[in-house]
Coordinates of C-alpha atoms and ligand atoms in Angstrom, one line a residue:
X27 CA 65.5 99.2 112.2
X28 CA 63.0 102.0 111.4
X29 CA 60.2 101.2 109.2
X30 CA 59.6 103.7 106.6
X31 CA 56.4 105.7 106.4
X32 CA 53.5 104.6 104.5
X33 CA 55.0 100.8 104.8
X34 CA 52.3 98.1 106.2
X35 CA 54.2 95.8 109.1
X36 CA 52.5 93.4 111.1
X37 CA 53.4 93.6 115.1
X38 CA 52.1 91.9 118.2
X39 CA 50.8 94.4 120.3
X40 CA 52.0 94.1 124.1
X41 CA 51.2 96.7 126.0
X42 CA 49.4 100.0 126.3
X43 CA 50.8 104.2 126.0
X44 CA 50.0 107.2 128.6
X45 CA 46.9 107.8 126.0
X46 CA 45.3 104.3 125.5
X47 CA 47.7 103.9 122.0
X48 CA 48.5 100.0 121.4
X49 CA 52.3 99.4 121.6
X50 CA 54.5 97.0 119.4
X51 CA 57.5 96.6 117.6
X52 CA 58.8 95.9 114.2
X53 CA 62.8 94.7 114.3
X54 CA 62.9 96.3 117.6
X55 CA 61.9 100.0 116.5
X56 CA 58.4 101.1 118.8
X57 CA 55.1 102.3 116.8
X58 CA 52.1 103.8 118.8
X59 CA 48.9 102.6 117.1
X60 CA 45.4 104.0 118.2
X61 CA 42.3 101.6 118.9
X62 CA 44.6 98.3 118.6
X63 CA 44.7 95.7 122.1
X64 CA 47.4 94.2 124.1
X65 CA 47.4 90.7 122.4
X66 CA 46.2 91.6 119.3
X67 CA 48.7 91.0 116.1
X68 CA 48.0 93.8 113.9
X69 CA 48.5 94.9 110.4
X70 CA 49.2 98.6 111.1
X71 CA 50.5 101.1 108.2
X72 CA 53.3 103.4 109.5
X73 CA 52.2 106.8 109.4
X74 CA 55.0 108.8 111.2
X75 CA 58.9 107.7 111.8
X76 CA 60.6 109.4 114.6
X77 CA 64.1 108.5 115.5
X78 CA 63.7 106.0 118.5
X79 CA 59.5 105.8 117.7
X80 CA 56.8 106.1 115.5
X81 CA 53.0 106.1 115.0
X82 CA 51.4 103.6 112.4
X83 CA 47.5 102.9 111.7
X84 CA 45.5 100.1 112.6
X85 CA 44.4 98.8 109.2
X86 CA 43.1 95.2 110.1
X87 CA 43.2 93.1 113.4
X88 CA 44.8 89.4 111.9
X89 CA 44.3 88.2 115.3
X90 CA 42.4 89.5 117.8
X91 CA 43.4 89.7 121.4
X92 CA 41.4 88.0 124.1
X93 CA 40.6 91.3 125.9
X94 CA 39.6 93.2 122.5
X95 CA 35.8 94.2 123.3
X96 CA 33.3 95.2 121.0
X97 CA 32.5 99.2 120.8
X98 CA 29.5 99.8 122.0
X99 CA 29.2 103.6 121.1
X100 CA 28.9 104.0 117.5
X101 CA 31.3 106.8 117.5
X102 CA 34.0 105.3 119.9
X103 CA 36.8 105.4 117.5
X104 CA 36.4 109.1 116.2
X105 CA 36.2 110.6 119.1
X106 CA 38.1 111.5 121.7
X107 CA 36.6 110.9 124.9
X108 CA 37.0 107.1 125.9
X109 CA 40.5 106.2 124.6
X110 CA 39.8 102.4 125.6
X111 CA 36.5 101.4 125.2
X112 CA 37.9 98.6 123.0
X113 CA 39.2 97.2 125.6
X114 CA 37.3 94.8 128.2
X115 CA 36.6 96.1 130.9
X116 CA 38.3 93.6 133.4
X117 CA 41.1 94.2 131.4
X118 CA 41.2 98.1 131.7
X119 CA 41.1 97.8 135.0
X120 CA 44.2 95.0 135.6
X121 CA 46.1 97.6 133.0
X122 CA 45.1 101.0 135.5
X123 CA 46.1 98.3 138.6
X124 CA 49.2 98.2 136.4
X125 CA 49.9 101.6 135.6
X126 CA 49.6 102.5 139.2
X127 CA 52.1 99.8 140.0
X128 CA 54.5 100.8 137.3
X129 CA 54.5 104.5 138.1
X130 CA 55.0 103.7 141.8
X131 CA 58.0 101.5 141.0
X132 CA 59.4 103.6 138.3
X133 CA 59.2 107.5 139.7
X134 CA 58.5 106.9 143.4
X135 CA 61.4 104.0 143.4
X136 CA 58.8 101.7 145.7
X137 CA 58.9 97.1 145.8
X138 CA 55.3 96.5 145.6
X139 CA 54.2 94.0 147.6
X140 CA 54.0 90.5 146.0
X141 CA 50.2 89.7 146.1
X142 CA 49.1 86.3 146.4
X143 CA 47.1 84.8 144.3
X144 CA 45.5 81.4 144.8
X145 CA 44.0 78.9 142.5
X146 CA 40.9 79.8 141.9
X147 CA 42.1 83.5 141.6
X148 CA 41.6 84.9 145.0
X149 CA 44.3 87.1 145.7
X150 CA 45.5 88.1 149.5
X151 CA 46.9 91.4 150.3
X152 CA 48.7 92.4 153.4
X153 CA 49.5 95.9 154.5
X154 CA 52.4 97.1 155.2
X155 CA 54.5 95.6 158.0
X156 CA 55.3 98.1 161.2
X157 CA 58.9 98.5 159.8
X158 CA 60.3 100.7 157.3
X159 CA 60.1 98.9 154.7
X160 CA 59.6 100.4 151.6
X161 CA 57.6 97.5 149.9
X162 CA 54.1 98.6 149.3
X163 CA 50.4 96.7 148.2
X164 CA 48.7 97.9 146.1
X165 CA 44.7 96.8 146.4
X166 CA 42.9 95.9 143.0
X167 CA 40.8 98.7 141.3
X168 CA 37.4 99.5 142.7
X169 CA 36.1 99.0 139.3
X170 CA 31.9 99.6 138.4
X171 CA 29.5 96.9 137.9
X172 CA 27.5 99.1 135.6
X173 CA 30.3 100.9 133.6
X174 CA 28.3 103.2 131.8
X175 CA 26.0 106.4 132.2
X176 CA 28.3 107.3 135.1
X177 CA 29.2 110.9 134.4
X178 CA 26.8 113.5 135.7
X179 CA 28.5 116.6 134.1
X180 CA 28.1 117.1 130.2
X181 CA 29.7 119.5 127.8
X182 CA 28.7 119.5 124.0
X183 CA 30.0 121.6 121.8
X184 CA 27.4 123.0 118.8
X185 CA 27.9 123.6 115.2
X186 CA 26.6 123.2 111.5
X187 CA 26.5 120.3 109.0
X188 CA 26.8 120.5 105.2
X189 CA 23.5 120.9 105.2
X190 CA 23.2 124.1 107.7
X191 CA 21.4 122.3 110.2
X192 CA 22.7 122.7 114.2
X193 CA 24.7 119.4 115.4
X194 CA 25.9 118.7 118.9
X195 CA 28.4 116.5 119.8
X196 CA 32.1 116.0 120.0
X197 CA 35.2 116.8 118.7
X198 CA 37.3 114.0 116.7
X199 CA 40.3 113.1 118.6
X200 CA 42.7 116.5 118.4
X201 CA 40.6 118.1 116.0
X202 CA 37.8 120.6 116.7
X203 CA 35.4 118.9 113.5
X204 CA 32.3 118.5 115.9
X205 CA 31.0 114.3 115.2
X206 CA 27.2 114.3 115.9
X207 CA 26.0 112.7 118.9
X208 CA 23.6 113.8 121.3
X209 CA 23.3 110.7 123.4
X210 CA 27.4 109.8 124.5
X211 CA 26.7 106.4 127.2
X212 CA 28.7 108.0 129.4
X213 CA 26.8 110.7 129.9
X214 CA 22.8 110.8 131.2
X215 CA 19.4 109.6 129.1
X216 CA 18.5 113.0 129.6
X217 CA 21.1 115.2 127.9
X218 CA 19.6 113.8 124.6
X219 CA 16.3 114.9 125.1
X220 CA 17.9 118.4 125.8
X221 CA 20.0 118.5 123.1
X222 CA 17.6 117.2 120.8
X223 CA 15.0 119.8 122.5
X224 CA 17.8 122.7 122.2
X225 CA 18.7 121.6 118.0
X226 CA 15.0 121.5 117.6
X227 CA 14.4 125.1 118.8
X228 CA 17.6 126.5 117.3
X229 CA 16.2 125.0 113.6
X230 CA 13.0 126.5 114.2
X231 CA 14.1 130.3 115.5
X232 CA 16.8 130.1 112.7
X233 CA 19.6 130.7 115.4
X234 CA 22.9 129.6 114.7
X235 CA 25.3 128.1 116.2
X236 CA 28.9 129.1 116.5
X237 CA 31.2 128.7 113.9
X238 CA 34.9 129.0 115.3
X239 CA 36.1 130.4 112.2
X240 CA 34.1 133.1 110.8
X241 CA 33.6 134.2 114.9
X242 CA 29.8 134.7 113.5
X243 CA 26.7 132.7 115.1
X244 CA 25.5 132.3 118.8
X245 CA 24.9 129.1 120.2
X246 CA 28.7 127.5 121.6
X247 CA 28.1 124.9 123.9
X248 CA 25.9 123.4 126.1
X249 CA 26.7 122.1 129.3
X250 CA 24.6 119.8 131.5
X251 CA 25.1 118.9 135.4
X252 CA 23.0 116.5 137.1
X253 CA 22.7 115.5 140.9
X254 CA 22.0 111.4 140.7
X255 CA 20.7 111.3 144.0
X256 CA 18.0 113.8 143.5
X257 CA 18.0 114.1 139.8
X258 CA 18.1 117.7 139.5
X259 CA 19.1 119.1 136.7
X260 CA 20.7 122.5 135.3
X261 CA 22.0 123.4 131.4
X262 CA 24.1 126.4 130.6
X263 CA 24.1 127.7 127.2
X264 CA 27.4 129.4 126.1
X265 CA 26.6 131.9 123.9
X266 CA 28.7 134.5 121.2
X267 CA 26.1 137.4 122.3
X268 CA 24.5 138.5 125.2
X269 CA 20.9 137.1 125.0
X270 CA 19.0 134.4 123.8
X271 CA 16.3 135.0 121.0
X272 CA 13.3 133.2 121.3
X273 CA 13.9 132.5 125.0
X274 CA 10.4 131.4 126.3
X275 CA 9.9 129.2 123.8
X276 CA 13.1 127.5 124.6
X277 CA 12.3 127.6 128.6
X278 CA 9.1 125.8 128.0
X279 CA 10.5 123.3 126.6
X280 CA 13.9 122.7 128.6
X281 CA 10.9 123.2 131.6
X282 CA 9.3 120.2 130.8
X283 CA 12.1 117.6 131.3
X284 CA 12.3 116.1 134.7
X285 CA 14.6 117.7 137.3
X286 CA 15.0 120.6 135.2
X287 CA 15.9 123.0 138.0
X288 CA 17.5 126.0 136.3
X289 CA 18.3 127.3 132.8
X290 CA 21.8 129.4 132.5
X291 CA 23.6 131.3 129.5
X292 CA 27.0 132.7 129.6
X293 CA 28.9 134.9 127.5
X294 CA 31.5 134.1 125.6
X295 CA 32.5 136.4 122.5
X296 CA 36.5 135.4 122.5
X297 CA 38.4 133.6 120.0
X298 CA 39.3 130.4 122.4
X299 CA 39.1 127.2 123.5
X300 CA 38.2 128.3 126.7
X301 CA 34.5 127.0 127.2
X302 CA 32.9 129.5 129.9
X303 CA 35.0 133.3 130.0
X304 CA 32.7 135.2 132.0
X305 CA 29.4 134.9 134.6
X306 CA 26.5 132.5 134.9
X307 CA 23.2 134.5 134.0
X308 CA 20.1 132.7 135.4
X309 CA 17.2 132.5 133.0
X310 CA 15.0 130.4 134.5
X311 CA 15.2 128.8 138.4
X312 CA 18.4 128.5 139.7
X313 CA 21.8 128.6 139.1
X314 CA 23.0 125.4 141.2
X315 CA 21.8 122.1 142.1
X316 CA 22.1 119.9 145.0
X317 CA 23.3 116.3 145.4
X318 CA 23.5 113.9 148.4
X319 CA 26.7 111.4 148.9
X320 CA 25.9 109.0 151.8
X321 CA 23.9 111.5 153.6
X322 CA 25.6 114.5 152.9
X323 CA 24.2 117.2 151.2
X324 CA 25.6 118.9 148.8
X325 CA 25.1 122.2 146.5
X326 CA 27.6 123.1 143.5
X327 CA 27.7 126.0 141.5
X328 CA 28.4 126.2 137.6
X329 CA 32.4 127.3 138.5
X330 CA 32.8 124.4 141.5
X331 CA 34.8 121.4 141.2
X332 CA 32.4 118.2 141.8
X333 CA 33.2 114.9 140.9
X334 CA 32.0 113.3 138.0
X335 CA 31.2 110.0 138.9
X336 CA 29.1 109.9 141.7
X337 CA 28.9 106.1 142.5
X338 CA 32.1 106.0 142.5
X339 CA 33.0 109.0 144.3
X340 CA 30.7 107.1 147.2
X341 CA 33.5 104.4 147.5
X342 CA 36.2 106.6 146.9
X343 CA 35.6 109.2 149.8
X344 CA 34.5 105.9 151.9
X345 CA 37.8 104.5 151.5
X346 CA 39.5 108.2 152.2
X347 CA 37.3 107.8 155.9
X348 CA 38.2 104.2 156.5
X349 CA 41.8 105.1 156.5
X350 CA 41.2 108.7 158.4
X351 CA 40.9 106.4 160.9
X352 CA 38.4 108.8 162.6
X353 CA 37.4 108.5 166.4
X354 CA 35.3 111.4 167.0
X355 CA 39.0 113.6 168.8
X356 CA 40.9 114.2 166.1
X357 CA 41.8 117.4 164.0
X358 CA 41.7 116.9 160.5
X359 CA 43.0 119.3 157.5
X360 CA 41.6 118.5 154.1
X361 CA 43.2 120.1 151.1
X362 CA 42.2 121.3 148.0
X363 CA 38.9 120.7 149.4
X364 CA 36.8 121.8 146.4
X365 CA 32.9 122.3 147.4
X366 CA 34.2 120.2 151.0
X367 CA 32.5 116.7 150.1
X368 CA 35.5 115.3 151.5
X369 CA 35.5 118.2 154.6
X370 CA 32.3 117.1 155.4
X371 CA 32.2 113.5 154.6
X372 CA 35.1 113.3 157.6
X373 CA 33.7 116.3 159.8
X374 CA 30.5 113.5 161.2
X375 CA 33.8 111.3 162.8
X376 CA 36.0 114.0 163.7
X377 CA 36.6 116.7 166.1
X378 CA 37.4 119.3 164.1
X379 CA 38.2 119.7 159.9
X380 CA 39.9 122.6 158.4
X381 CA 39.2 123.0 154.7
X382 CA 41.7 124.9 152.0
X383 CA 40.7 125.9 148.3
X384 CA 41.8 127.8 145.4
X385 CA 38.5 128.7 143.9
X386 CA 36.5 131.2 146.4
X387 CA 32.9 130.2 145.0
X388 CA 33.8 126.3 146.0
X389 CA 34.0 127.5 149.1
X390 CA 31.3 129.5 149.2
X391 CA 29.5 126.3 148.2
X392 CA 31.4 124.6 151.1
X393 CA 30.4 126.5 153.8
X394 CA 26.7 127.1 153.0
X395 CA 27.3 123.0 152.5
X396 CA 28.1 122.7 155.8
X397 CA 25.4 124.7 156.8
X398 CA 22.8 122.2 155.1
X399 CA 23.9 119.3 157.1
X400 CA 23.8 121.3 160.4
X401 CA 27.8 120.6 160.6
X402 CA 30.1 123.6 163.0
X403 CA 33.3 122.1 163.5
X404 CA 34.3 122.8 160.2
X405 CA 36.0 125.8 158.6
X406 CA 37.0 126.7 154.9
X407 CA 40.1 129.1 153.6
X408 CA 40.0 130.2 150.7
X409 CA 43.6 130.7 148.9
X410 CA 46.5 128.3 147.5
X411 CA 47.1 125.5 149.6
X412 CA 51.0 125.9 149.4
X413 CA 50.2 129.7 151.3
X414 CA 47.6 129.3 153.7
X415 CA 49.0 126.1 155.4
X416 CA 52.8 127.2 156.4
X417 CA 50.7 130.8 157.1
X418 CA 48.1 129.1 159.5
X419 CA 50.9 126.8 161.1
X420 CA 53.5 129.5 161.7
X421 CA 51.1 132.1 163.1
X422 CA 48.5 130.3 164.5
X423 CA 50.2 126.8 165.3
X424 CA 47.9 125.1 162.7
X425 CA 47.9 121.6 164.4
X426 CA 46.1 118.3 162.6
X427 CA 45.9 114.4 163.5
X428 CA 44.8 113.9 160.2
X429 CA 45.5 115.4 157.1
X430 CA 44.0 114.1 153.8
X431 CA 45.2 116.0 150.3
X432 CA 43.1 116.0 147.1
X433 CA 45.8 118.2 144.3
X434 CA 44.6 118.3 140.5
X435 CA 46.5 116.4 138.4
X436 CA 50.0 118.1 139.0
X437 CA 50.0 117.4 142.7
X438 CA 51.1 119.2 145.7
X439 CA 53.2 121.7 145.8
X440 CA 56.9 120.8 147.5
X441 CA 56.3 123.8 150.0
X442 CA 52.8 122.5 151.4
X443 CA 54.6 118.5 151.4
X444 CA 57.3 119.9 153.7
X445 CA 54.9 121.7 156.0
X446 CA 52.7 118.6 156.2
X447 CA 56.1 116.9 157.2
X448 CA 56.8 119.7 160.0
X449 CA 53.1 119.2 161.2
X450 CA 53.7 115.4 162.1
X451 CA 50.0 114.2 161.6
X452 CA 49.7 111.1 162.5
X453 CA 48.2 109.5 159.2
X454 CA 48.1 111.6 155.8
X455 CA 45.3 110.1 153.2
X456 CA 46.5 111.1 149.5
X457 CA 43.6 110.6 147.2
X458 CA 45.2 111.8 143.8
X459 CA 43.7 111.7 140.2
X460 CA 47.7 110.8 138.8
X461 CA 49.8 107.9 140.1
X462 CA 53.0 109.8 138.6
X463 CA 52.8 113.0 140.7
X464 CA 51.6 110.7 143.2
X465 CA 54.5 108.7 143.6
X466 CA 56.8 111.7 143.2
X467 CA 55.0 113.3 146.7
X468 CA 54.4 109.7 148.2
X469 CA 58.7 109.8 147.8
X470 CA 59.3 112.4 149.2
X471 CA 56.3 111.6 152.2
X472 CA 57.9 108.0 152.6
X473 CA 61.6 109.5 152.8
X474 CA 60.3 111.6 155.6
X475 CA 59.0 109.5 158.3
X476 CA 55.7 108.3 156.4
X477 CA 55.2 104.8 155.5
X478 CA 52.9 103.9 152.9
X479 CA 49.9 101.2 154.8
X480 CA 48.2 100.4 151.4
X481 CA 47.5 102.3 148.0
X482 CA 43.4 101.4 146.5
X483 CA 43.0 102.7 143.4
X484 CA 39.3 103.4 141.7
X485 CA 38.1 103.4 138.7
X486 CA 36.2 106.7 138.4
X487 CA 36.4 106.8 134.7
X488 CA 35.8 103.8 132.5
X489 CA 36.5 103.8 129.3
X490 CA 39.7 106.3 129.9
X491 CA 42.8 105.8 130.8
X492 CA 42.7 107.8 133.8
X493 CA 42.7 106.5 137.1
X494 CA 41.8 107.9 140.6
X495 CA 43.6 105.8 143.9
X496 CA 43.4 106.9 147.8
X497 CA 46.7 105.9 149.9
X498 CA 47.0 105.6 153.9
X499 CA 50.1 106.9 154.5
X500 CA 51.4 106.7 159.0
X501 CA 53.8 108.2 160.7
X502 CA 56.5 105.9 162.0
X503 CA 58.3 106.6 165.4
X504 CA 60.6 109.8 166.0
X505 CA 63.8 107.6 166.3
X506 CA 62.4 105.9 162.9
X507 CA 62.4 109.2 161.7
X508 CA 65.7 111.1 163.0
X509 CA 67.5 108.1 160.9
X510 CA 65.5 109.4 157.6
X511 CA 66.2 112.4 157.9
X512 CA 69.4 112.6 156.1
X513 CA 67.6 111.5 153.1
X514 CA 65.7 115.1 152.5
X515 CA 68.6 116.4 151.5
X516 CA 67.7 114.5 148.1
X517 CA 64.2 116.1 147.9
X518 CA 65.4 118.7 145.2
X519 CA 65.8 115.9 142.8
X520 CA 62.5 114.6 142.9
X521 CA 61.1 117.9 142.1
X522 CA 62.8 118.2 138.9
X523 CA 60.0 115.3 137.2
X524 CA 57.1 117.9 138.3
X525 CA 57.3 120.6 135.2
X526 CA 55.7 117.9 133.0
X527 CA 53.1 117.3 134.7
X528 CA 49.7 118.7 133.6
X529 CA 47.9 121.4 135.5
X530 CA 43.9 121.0 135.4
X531 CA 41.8 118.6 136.8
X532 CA 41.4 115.2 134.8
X533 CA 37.2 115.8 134.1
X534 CA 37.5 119.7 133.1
Ligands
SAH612 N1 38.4 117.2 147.2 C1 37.5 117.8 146.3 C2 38.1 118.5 145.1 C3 39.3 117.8 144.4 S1 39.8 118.5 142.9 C4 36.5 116.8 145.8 O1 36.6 115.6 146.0 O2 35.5 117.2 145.2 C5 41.1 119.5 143.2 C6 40.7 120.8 143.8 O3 41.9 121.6 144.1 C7 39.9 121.7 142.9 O4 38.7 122.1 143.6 C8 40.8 122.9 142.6 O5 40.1 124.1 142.4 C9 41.7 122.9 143.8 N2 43.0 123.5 143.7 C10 43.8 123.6 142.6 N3 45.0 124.1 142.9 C11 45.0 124.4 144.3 C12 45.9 125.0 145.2 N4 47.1 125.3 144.8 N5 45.5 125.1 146.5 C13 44.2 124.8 146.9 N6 43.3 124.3 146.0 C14 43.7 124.1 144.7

């Protein structure tokens, strides 16, 4: 039976939502309640009564759960950036295991392996057998030893206190009331000393900052990128105006930070959400910076896709190599390539790597990157993945061993899966920032002559609740095949889940 609102229950949480939210029940009816743990019995004060679900407020933690962890940020609870930072982090990481299982089982209609797990907890994977078998195993999360400090892009949003003076910081959860903080621990040592730098000059100029409301004052955002392997740096002011007053005073002091490699504004003078609308104006140095990922070199723009967490990223692309399963012969497609980390990563073990990407400064980026590390046998399109592969294959007999996707959050595209299918690579690596539109593709892949080897996920953002994985995905005989055949005819079904799914990339 429904609670009614404002009512105080006591539940046992025993599990986790999509968004991190605790989940229990009172006489069977479900209530979502922010910042409580798995395990912990909570006293929670029912806020909002749906008809099969509700939401309710954590008001005290009776008892807690084993895997509750203290906050460390003061501001964890307000805002909205890590949704389960009180959670340990072992524990975040068996629940993303788990929420890759689940949406694997549940939307791509896959056994996962049984995984066996001996005494002293060691647990033994095996891949999957030559056979087509659906049953698939799922490694355990790549997870950080140093889960903090990990993100090397930045965005603060600036406005005013009840006192008038500039803040940075972040939104509260769903609202846009800015909470101050100039030193997130997810983010860099450094993008406090340029906050604090870029308050400091704004108080003594007397600029001010943006207030969404009134459309008046200048100063929007500021975003912050930094390469960890060479620890260059760049900042971008977004501004309501077209120049910056007192700029050389602010220069000299952004100048003095180390790495600082280029100061940027852009305008923005719209009513929106939308944090950058129009160009990057260099005011200072450059507009880009350059990073190195096991050797590669790399140079990304303001408007490029790059990944957030570096270290991780490392492990991420090595697994997308390992199961490339790269010779030095083979011809390799690698979609939605971005600035071509991954492009290049493979072209040192490959014959031959063919790049596709939406956004034409990426690959801009990508092909002076493949120009830094002396690599030829690559080359870049530029366009939507779902058009330029079925054109290149139908007109020029676009041909790959290998071909390793990378989609944003709403996956590929049904048209690009069935040309993929018509290409018969040999192996297809999906490395996918969503395990549900995941599974939905990995379906339809594994219904069409692709078994699934093994499925790794990595923990690229701790804290969240999102989670990266890479899959090896092989191409079973033609006779395996013919007798699969008959189940494409089903393909339309699977498509219909795809509408919900979200369009931009998990970081932006
Ligand atoms: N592989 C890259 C980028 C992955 S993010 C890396 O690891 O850095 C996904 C990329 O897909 C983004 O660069 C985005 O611009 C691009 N993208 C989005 N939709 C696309 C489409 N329909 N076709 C090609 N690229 C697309």
């Amino acid at each position: 039976m429904a609670p009614s609102k404002n009512e105080t229950v006591t539940i046992r949480i025993t599990d986790i939502s999509q968004n991190g939210e605790g989940i229990g029940k009172t006489e069977g009816y479900t209530l979502f309640v922010k910042d409580a743990v798995p395990g912990d019995l909570a006293e929670v004060l029912v806020t909002k009564v749906g008809k099969t679900y509700g939401y309710g407020r954590l008001m005290h933690v009776a008892e807690a759960s084993p895997h509750r962890a203290a906050c460390r940020c003061p501001i964890a609870k307000a805002c909205g950036g890590c949704q389960i930072q009180q959670i340990d982090y072992e524990y975040q990481l068996k629940l993303k295991e788990k929420k890759v299982i689940n949406d694997l089982e549940r939307i791509g209609g896959f056994t996962v392996l049984q995984i066996s797990e001996a005494e002293d907890g060691t647990r033994t994977y095996k891949e999957a057998e030559e056979s087509m078998d659906t049953a698939i195993p799922v490694l355990p999360v790549i997870g950080m030893e140093h889960p903090w400090r990990y993100r090397n892009k930045a965005q603060y949003p600036v406005g005013t206190d009840k006192m008038g003076n500039p803040i940075a910081g972040f939104y509260a959860g769903r609202t846009h009331s800015i909470i101050p903080c100039t030193d997130c621990l997810l983010g860099t040592e450094e993008n406090r000393d340029i906050l604090e730098k870029i308050l400091d000059w704004m108080k003594k100029h007397h600029i001010r900052a943006y207030d969404e409301t009134s459309g008046e004052g200048l100063i929007r955002h500021v975003l912050v990128r930094k390469g960890f392997a060479t620890g260059e740096i760049i900042v971008c002011l977004i501004i309501n105006g077209n120049r910056l007053p007192a700029q050389e005073a602010l220069i000299q002091e952004l100048t003095a930070i180390p790495g600082m490699k280029g100061i940027t504004i852009s305008k923005n003078t719209e009513k929106t959400n939308v944090i950058m609308k129009g160009p990057v104006r260099t005011i200072w140095g450059q507009d880009y910076i350059e990073d190195t990922i096991d050797g590669v070199r790399f140079r990304i723009s303001p408007a490029s896709f790059y990944q957030v967490n570096p270290m991780q990223t490392e492990k991420l692309y090595r697994t997308a190599l390992e199961y490339a399963g790269l010779t030095g012969t083979e011809d390799v497609i690698d979609l939605y390539c971005g600035i071509g980390t991954i492009s290049l990563f493979l072209a040192r073990h490959a014959k031959h790597v063919t790049g596709v990407e939406i956004v034409p400064q990426a690959i801009e980026d990508a092909r002076k990157n493949a120009a830094l590390n002396g690599l030829t046998n690559v080359d870049f399109h530029v366009g939507k993945a779902e058009e330029v592969v079925p054109r290149l294959y139908r007109e020029e007999g676009l041909h790959a061993d290998v071909v390793v996707v990378d989609p944003p959050r709403k996956g590929c595209d049904e048209k690009l899966l069935q040309t993929m299918i018509q290409m018969t690579p040999d192996r297809i690596v999906y490395v996918s920032c969503d395990p549900a539109t995941m599974s939905r593709d990995l379906k339809m892949l594994a219904a069409s002559g692709y078994q699934i080897k093994k499925v790794q996920p990595v923990d690229q953002f701790c804290h969240t609740v999102h989670v990266e994985s890479c899959v090896l995905l092989e191409r079973v005989s033609n006779r395996k095949v013919d007798s699969y055949v008959k189940l494409n005819v089903k393909m339309a079904d699977y498509y219909r889940i795809k509408d919900s799914a979200e369009t931009e990339n998990v970081e932006e």
